[in-house]
CSV table of C-alpha atoms and ligand atoms in Angstrom, one decimal:
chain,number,residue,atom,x,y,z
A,208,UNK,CA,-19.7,67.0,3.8
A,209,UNK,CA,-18.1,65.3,6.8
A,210,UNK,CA,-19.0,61.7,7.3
A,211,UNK,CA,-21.9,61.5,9.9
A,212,UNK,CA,-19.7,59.4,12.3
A,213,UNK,CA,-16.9,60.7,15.4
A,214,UNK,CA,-13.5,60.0,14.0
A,215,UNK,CA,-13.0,56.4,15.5
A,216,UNK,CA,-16.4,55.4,15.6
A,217,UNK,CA,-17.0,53.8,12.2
A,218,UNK,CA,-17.6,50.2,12.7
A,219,UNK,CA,-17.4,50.4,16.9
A,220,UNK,CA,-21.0,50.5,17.0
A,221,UNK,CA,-23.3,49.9,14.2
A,222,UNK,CA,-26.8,47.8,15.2
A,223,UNK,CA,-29.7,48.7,13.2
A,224,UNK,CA,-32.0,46.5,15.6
A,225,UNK,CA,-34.5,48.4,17.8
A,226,UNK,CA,-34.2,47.1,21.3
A,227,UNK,CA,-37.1,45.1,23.3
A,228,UNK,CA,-37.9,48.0,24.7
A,229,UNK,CA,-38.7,49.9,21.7
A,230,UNK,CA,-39.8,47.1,19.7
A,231,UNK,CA,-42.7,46.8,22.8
A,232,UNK,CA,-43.5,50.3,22.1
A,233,UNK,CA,-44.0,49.9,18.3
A,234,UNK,CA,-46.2,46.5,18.6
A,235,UNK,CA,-48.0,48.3,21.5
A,236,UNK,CA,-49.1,51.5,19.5
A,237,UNK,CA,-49.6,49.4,16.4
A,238,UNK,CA,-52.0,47.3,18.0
A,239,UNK,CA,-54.0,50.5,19.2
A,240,UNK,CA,-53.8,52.3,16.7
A,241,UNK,CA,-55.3,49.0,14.4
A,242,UNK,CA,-57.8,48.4,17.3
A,243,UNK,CA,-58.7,51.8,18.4
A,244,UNK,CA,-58.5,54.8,16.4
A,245,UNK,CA,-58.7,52.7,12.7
A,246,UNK,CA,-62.7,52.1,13.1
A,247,UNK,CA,-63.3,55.8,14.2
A,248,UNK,CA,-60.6,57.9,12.3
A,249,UNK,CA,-63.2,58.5,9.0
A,250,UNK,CA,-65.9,60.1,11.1
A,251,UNK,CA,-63.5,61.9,13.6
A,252,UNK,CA,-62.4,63.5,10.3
A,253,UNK,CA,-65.7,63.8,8.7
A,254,UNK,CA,-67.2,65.3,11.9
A,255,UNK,CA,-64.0,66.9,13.0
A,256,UNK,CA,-64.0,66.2,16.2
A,257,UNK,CA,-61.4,66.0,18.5
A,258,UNK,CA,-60.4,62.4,19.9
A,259,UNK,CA,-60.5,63.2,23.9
A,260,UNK,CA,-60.9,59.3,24.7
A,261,UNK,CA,-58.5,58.1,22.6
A,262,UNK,CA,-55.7,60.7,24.3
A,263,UNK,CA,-57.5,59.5,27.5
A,264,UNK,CA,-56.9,56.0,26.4
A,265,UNK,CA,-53.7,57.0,25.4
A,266,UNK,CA,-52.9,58.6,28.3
A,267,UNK,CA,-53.4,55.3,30.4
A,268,UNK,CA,-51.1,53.5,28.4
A,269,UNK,CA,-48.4,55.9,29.2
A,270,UNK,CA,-48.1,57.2,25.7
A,271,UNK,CA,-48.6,60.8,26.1
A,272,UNK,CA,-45.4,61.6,27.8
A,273,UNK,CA,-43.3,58.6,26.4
A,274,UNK,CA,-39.9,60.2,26.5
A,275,UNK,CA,-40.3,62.3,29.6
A,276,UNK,CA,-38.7,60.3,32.9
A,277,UNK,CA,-40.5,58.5,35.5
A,278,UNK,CA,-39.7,61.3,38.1
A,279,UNK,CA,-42.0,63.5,36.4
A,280,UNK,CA,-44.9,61.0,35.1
A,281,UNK,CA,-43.7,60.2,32.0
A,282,UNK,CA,-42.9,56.6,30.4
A,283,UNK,CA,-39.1,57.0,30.8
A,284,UNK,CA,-38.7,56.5,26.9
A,285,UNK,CA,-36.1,56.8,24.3
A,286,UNK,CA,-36.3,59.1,21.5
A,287,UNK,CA,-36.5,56.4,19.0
A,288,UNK,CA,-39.5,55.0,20.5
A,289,UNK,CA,-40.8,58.3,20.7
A,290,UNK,CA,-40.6,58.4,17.0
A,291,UNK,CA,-41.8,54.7,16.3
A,292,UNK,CA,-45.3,55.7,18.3
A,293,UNK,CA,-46.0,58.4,16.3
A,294,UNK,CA,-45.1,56.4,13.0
A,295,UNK,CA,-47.2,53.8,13.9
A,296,UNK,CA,-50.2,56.5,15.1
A,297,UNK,CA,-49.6,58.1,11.8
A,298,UNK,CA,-49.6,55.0,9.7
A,299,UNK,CA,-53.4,54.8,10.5
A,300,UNK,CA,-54.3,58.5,11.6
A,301,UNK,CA,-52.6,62.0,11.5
A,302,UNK,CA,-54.8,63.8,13.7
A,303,UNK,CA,-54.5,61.4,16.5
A,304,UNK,CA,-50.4,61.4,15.9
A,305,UNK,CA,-50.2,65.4,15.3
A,306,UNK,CA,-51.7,65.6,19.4
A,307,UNK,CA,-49.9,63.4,20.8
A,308,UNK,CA,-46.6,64.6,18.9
A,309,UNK,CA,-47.6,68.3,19.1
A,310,UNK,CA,-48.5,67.6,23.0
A,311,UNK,CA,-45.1,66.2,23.3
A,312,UNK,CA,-42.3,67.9,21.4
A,313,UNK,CA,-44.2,71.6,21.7
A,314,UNK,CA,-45.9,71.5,24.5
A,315,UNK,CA,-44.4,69.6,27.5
A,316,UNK,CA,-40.7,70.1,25.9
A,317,UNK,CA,-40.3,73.1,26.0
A,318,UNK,CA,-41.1,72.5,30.2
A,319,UNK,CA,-38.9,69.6,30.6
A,320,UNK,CA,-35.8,71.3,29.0
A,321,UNK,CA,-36.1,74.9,30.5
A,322,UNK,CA,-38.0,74.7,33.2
A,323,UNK,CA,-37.2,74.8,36.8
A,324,UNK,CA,-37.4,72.3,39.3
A,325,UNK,CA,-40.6,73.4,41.0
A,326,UNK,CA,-42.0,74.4,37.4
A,327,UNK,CA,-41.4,71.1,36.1
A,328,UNK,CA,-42.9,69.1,39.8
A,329,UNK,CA,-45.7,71.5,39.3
A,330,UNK,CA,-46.3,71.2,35.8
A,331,UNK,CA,-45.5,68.1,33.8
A,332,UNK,CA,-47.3,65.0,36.1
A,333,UNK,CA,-51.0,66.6,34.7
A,334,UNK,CA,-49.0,66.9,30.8
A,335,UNK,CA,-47.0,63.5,31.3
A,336,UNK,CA,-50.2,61.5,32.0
A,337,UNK,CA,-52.2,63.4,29.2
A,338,UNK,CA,-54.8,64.5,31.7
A,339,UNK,CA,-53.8,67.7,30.6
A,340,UNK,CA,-52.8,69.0,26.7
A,341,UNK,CA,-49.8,71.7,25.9
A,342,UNK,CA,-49.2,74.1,23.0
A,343,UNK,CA,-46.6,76.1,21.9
A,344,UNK,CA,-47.1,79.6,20.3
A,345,UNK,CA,-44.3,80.2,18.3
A,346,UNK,CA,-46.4,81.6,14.9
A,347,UNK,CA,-48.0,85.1,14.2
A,348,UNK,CA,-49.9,85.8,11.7
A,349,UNK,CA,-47.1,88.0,10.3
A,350,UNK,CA,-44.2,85.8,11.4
A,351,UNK,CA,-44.1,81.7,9.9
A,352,UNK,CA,-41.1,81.0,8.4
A,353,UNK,CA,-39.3,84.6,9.8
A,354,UNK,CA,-40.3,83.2,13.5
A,355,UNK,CA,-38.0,85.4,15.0
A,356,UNK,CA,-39.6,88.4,13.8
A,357,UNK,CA,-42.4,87.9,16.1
A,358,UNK,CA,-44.4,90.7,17.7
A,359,UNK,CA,-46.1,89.7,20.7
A,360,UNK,CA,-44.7,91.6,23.7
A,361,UNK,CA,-44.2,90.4,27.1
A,362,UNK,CA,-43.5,93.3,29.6
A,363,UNK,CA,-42.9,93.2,33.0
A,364,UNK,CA,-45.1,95.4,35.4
A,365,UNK,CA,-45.5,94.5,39.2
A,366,UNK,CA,-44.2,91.5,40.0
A,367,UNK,CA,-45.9,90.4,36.4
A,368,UNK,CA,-45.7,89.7,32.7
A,369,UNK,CA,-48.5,91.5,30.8
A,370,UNK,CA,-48.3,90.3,27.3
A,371,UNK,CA,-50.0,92.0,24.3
A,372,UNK,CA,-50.4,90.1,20.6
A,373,UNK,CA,-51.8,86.8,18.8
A,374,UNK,CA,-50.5,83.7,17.7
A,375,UNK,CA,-51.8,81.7,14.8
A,376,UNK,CA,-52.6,78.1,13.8
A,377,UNK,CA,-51.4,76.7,18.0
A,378,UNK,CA,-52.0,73.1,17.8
A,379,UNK,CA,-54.0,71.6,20.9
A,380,UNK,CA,-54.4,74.7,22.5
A,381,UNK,CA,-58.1,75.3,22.8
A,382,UNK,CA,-59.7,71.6,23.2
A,383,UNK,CA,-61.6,71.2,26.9
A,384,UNK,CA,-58.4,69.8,28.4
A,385,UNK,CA,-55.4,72.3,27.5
A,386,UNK,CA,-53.6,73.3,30.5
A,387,UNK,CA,-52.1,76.6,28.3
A,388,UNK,CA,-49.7,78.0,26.2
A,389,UNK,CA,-46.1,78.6,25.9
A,390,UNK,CA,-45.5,81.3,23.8
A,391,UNK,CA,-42.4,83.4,22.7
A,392,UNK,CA,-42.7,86.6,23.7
A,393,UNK,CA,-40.4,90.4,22.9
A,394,UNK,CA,-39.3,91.1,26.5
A,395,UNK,CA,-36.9,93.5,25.3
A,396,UNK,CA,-35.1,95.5,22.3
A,397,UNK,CA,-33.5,92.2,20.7
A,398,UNK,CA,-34.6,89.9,23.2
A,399,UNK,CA,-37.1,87.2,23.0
A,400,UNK,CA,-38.6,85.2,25.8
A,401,UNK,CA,-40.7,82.1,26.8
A,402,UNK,CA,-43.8,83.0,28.8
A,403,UNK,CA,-46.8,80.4,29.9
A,404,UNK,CA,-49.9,81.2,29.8
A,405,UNK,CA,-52.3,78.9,31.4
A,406,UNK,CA,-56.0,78.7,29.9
A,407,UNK,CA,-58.4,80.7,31.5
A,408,UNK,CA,-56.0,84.1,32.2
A,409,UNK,CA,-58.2,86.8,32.0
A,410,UNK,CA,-57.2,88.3,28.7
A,411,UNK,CA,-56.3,85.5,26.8
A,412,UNK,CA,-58.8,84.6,24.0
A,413,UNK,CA,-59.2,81.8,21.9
A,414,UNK,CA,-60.5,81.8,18.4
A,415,UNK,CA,-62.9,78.6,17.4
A,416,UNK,CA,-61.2,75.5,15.8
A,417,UNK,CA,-59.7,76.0,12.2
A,418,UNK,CA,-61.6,74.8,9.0
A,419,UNK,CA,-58.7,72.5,7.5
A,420,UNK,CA,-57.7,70.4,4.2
A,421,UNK,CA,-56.6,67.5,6.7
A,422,UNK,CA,-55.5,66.9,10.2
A,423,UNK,CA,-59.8,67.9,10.5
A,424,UNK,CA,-59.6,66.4,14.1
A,425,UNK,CA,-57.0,67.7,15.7
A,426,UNK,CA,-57.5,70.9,17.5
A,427,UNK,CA,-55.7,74.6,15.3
A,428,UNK,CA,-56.4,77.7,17.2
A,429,UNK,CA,-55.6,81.3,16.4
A,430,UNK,CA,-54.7,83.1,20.1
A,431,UNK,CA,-55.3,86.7,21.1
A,432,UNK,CA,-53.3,88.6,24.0
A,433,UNK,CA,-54.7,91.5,25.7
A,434,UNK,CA,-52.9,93.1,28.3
A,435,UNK,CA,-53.3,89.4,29.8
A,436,UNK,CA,-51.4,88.9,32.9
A,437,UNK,CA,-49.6,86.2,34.8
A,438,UNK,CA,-46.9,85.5,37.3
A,439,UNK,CA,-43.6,86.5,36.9
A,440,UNK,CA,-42.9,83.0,37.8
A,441,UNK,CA,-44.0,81.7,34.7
A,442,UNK,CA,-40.9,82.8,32.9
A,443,UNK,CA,-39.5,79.5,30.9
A,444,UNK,CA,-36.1,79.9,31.4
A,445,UNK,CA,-33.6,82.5,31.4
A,446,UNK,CA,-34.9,86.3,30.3
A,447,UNK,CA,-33.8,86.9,26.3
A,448,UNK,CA,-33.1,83.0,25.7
A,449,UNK,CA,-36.3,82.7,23.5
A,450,UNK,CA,-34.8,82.4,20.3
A,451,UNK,CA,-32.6,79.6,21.2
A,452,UNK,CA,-34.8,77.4,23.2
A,453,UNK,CA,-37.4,77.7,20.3
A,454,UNK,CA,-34.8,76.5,17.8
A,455,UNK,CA,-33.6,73.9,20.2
A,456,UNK,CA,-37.4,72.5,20.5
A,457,UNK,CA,-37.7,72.6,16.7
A,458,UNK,CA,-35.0,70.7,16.0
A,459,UNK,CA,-36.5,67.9,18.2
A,460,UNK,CA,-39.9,68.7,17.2
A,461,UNK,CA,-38.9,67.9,13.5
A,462,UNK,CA,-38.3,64.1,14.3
A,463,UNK,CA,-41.9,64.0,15.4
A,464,UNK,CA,-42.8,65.1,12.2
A,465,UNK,CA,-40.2,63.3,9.9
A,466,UNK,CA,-41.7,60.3,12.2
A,467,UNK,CA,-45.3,61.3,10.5
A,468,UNK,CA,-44.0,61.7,7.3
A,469,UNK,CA,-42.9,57.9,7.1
A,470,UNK,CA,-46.1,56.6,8.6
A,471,UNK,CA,-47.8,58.5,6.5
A,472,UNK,CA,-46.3,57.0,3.5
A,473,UNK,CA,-46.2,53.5,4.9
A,474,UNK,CA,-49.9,54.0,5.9
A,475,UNK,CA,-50.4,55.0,2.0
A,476,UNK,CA,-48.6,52.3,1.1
A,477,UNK,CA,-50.2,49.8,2.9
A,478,UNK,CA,-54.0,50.5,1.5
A,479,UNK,CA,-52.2,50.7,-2.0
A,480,UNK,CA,-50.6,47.3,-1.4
A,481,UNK,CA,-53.9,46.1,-0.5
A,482,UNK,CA,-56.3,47.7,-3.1
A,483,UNK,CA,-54.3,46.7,-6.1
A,484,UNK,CA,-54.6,42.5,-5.2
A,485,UNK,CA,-58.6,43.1,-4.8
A,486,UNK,CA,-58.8,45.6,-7.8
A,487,UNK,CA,-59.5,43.9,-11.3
A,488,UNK,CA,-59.2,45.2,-14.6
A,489,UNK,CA,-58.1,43.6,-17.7
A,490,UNK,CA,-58.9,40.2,-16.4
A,491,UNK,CA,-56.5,40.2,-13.4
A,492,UNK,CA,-55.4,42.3,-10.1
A,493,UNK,CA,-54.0,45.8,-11.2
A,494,UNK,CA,-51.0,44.8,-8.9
A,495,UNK,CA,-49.9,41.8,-11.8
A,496,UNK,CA,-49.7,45.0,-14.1
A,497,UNK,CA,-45.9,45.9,-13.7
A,498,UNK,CA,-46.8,50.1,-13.6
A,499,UNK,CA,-48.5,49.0,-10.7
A,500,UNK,CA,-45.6,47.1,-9.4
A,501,UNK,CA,-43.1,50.0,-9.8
A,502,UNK,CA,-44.9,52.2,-7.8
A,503,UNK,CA,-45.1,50.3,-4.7
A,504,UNK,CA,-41.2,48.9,-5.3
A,505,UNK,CA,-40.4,52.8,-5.5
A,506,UNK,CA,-42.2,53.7,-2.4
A,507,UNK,CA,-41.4,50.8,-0.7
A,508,UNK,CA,-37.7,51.9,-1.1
A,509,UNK,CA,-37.9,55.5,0.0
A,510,UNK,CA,-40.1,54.5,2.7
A,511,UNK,CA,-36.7,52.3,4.0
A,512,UNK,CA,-34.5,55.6,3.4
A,513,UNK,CA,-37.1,58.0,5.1
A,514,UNK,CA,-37.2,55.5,8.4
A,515,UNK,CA,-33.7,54.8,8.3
A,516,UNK,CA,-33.0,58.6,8.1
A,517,UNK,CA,-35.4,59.2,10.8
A,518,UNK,CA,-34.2,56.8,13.4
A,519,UNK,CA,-30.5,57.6,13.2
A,520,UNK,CA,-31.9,61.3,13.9
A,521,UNK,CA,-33.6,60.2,17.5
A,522,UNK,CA,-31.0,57.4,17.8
A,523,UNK,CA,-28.1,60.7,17.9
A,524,UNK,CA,-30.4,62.9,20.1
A,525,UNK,CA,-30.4,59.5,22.3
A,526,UNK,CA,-26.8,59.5,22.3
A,527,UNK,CA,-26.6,63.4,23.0
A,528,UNK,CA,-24.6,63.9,19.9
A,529,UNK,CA,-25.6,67.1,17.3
A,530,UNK,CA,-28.7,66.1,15.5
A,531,UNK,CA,-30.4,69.6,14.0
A,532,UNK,CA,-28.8,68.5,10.8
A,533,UNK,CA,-30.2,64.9,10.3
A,534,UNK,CA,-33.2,66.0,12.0
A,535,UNK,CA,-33.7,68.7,9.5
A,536,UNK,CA,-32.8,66.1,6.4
A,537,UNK,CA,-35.0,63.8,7.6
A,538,UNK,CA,-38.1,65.9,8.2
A,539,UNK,CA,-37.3,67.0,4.4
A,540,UNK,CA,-36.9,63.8,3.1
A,541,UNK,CA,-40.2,62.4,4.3
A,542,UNK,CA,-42.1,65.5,3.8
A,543,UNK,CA,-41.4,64.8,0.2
A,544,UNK,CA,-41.7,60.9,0.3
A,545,UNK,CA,-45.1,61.4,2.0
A,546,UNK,CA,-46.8,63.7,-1.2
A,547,UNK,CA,-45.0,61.0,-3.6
A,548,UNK,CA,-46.5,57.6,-1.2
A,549,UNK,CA,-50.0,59.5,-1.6
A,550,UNK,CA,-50.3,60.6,-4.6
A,551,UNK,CA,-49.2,57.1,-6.1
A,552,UNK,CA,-50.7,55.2,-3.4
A,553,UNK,CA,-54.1,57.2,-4.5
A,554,UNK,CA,-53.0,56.9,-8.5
A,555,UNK,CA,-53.1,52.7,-7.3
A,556,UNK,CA,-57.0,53.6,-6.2
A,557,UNK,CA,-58.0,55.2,-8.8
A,558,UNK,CA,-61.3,57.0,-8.8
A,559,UNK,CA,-62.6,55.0,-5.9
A,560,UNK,CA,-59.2,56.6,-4.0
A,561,UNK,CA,-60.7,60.2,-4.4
A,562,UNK,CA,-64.1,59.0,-2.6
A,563,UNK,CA,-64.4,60.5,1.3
A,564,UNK,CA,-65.2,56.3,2.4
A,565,UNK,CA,-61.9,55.3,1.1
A,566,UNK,CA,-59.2,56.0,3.8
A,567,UNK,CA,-56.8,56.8,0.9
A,568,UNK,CA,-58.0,60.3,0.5
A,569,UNK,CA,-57.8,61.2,4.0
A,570,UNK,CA,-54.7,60.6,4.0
A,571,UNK,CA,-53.7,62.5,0.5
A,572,UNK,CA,-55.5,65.3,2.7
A,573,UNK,CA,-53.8,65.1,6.1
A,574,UNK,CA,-50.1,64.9,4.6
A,575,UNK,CA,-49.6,68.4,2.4
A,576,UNK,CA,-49.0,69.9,6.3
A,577,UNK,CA,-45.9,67.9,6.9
A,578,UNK,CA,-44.5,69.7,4.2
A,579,UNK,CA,-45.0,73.0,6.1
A,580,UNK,CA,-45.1,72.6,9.7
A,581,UNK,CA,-43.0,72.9,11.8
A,582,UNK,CA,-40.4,74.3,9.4
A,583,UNK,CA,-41.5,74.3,5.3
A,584,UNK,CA,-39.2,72.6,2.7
A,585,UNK,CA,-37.9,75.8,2.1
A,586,UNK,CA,-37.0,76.6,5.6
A,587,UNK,CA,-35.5,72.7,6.1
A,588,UNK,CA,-33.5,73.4,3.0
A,589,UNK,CA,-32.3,76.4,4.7
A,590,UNK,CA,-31.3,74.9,7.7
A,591,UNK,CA,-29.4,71.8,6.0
A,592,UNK,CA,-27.0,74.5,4.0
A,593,UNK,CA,-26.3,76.4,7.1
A,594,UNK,CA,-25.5,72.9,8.5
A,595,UNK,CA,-23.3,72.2,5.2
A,596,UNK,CA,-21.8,75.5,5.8
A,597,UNK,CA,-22.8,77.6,2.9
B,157,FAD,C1,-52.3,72.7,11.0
B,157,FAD,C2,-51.2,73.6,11.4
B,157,FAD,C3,-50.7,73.4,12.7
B,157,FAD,C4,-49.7,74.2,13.2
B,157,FAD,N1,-49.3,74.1,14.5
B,157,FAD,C5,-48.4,75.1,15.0
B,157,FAD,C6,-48.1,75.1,16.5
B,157,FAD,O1,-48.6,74.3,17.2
B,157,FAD,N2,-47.3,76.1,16.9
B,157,FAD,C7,-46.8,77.0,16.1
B,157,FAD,O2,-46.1,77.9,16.6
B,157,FAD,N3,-47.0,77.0,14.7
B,157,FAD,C8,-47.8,76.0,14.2
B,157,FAD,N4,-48.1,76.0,12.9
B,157,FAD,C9,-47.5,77.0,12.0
B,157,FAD,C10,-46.4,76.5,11.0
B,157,FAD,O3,-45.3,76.1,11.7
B,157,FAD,C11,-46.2,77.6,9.9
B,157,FAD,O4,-47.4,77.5,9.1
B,157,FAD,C12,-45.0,77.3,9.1
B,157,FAD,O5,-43.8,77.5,9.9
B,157,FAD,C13,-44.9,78.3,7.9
B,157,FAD,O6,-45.2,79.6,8.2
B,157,FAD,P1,-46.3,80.4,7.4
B,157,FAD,O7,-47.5,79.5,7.3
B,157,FAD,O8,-46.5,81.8,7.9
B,157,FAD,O9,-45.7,80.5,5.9
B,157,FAD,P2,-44.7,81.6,5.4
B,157,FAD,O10,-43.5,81.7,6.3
B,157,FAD,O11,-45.4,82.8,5.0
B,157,FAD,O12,-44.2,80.9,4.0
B,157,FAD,C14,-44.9,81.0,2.8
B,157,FAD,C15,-44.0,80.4,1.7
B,157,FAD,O13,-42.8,81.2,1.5
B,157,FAD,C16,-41.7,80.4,1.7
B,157,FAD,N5,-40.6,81.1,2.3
B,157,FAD,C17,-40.6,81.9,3.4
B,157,FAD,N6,-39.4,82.4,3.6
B,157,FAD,C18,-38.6,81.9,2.7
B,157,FAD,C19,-37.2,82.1,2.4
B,157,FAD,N7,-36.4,82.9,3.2
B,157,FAD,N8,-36.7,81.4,1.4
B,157,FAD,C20,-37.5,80.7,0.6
B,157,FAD,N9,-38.8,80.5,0.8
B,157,FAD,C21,-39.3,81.1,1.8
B,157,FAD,C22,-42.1,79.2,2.5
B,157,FAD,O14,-41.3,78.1,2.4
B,157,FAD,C23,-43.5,79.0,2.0
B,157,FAD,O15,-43.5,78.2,0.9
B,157,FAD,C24,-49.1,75.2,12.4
B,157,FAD,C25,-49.6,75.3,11.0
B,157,FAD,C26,-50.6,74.5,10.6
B,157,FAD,C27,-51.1,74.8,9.2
């Protein structure tokens, strides 16, 4: 494997600080997230319900369009910043990070990157500010993993695209404030397109929220296409260039998750840390009892690798170098950390940890996803050896 580094560069510019800028953003969402979603994210879940004033809150403090530029309503952010919000949104809730990451990498992305001029001015002020949500509709209920096999057709007919199909499991796209859908589309024999489809289109239905294990308040929606149509202007791109701008927006999507998979096991880990000083048996806390001990030194290790990995994945894309592979390794990595932080972080709780009014078992519940979306293990492991060349 070739060392990670351009010939030249090893030892030119190593800093492992995070700048005042993106320290800001950390203590920032930290603070919310203690403040405001930590006292409400039990019944959220309980009552899955989806958190439209926290996004709205969110929103405000410029946090639903952190790394889009100021030209365009967003905060102007880095990528790492991007990715230390939604660790810190994750350390304390999943469904509040999966929206605004979701929103983000999926939905207003996919704009921003391959949009034109006027789509972007027109589009992304109402998505930047989070007055408006966006989805991407990349999975059919026959296509997951083998996304490119997708059938959903897109054909164009007077002046517009009629498109004919469904989508399955579309995060944010049918809560009161989605603005619509990008979804890849067969415009062609071999060719694959990005069409949007605004909420509302006459043809366009959308199923009622998903029953979930976890992530119980964000918003997962099964779409129907029939014979909807919209204007031929609402083309993403270049005809045919589907495939690749979906695998472009993947690979950035998958620091948003590898970002979850850390705050999820640092979230773990912090109510284990916690519970085992409070927790007595044998006459003193469980965390004297050096089982107990090992656990949280183990996750408090891979927890350093995960983050470490993570970062230097946003901290390429910031430098426009290749990052699909490290992006790739890391949302692997910290899919995998994040079932070991829970499961030992909820081992640490014992039978209290699988009781609903303990936070740990949320938790347990919301983080088997991030070893699926987005790209499962598998398909990560997949990508990596393509990357290593095999
Ligand atoms: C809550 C939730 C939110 C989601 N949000 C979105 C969204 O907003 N937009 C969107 O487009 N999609 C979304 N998805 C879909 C998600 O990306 C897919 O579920 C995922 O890509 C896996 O596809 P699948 O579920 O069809 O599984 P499958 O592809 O059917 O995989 C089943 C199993 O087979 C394995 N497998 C498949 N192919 C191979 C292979 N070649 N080699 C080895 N193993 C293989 C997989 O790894 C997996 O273990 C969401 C899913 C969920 C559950």
């Amino acid at each position: 494997m070739e060392p990670p580094n351009l010939p030249g560069s090893i030892g030119r510019r190593m800093d492992l600080d995070v700048t005042q800028e993106q320290q800001l953003v950390r203590d920032t969402v930290r603070e919310f997230a203690r403040e405001k979603i930590a006292p409400i994210a039990e019944v959220l879940d309980r009552e899955s319900r989806f958190p439209y004033e926290l996004v709205a809150e969110l929103g405000e403090l410029g946090l639903m369009g952190l790394p889009l530029p100021e030209e365009y309503g967003g905060a102007g952010g880095d990528t790492v910043s991007y990715a230390l919000a939604i660790e810190e949104l994750t350390r304390i809730d999943s469904s509040v990070a999966i929206t605004v990451a979701a929103h983000t990498s999926l939905g207003t992305m996919p704009i921003y990157l391959f949009g034109t001029d006027e789509q972007k001015r027109e589009w992304l002020p109402d998505l930047a500010s989070g007055r408006k949500l966006a989805a991407f509709g990349l999975t059919e209920p026959g296509a997951g993993s083998d996304a490119g096999n997708a059938l959903t057709t897109g054909e164009l007919r007077d002046g517009s695209w009629i498109v004919n199909g469904s989508k399955m499991f579309i995060t944010n796209a049918g809560t009161d404030i989605t603005w619509g859908v990008t979804l890849t589309a067969r415009t062609g024999e071999d060719e694959i397109s990005n069409i949007v489809v605004p909420n509302g289109t006459p043809g366009y239905e959308i199923s009622a929220p998903m029953k979930k294990l976890g992530w119980k308040a964000s918003d997962t929606r099964e779409l129907s296409f029939r014979d909807c149509a919209v204007p031929e202007g609402n083309l993403l791109g270049p005809r045919g260039q589907g495939f690749q701008q979906f695998l472009e927006i993947l690979d950035g999507g998958r620091i948003s998750v590898a970002a979850m998979g850390v705050g999820l096991a640092q979230g773990a880990y912090d109510l284990a840390y916690a519970y085992a000083q409070e927790r007595e048996q044998f006459g003193k806390p469980i965390s004297r009892f050096q089982a107990v001990q090992f656990k949280l030194a183990d996750m408090a290790t891979e927890i350093e690798a995960g983050r470490a990995l993570t970062i230097k994945a946003a901290w390429l894309k910031d430098q426009e170098r290749p990052f699909a592979r490290e992006a790739a390794m890391a949302k692997l990595y910290t899919g995998e950390l994040s079932n070991r932080a829970a499961n030992w972080a909820l081992q640490i709780h014992g039978g209290y940890g699988f009781m609903d009014e303990y936070a740990i078992s949320r938790l347990y519940r919301d983080q088997k996803i991030l070893e699926i979306g987005e790209g499962t293990n598998e398909v990560q492991r997949m990508v990596i050896a393509k990357h290593l060349g095999l």
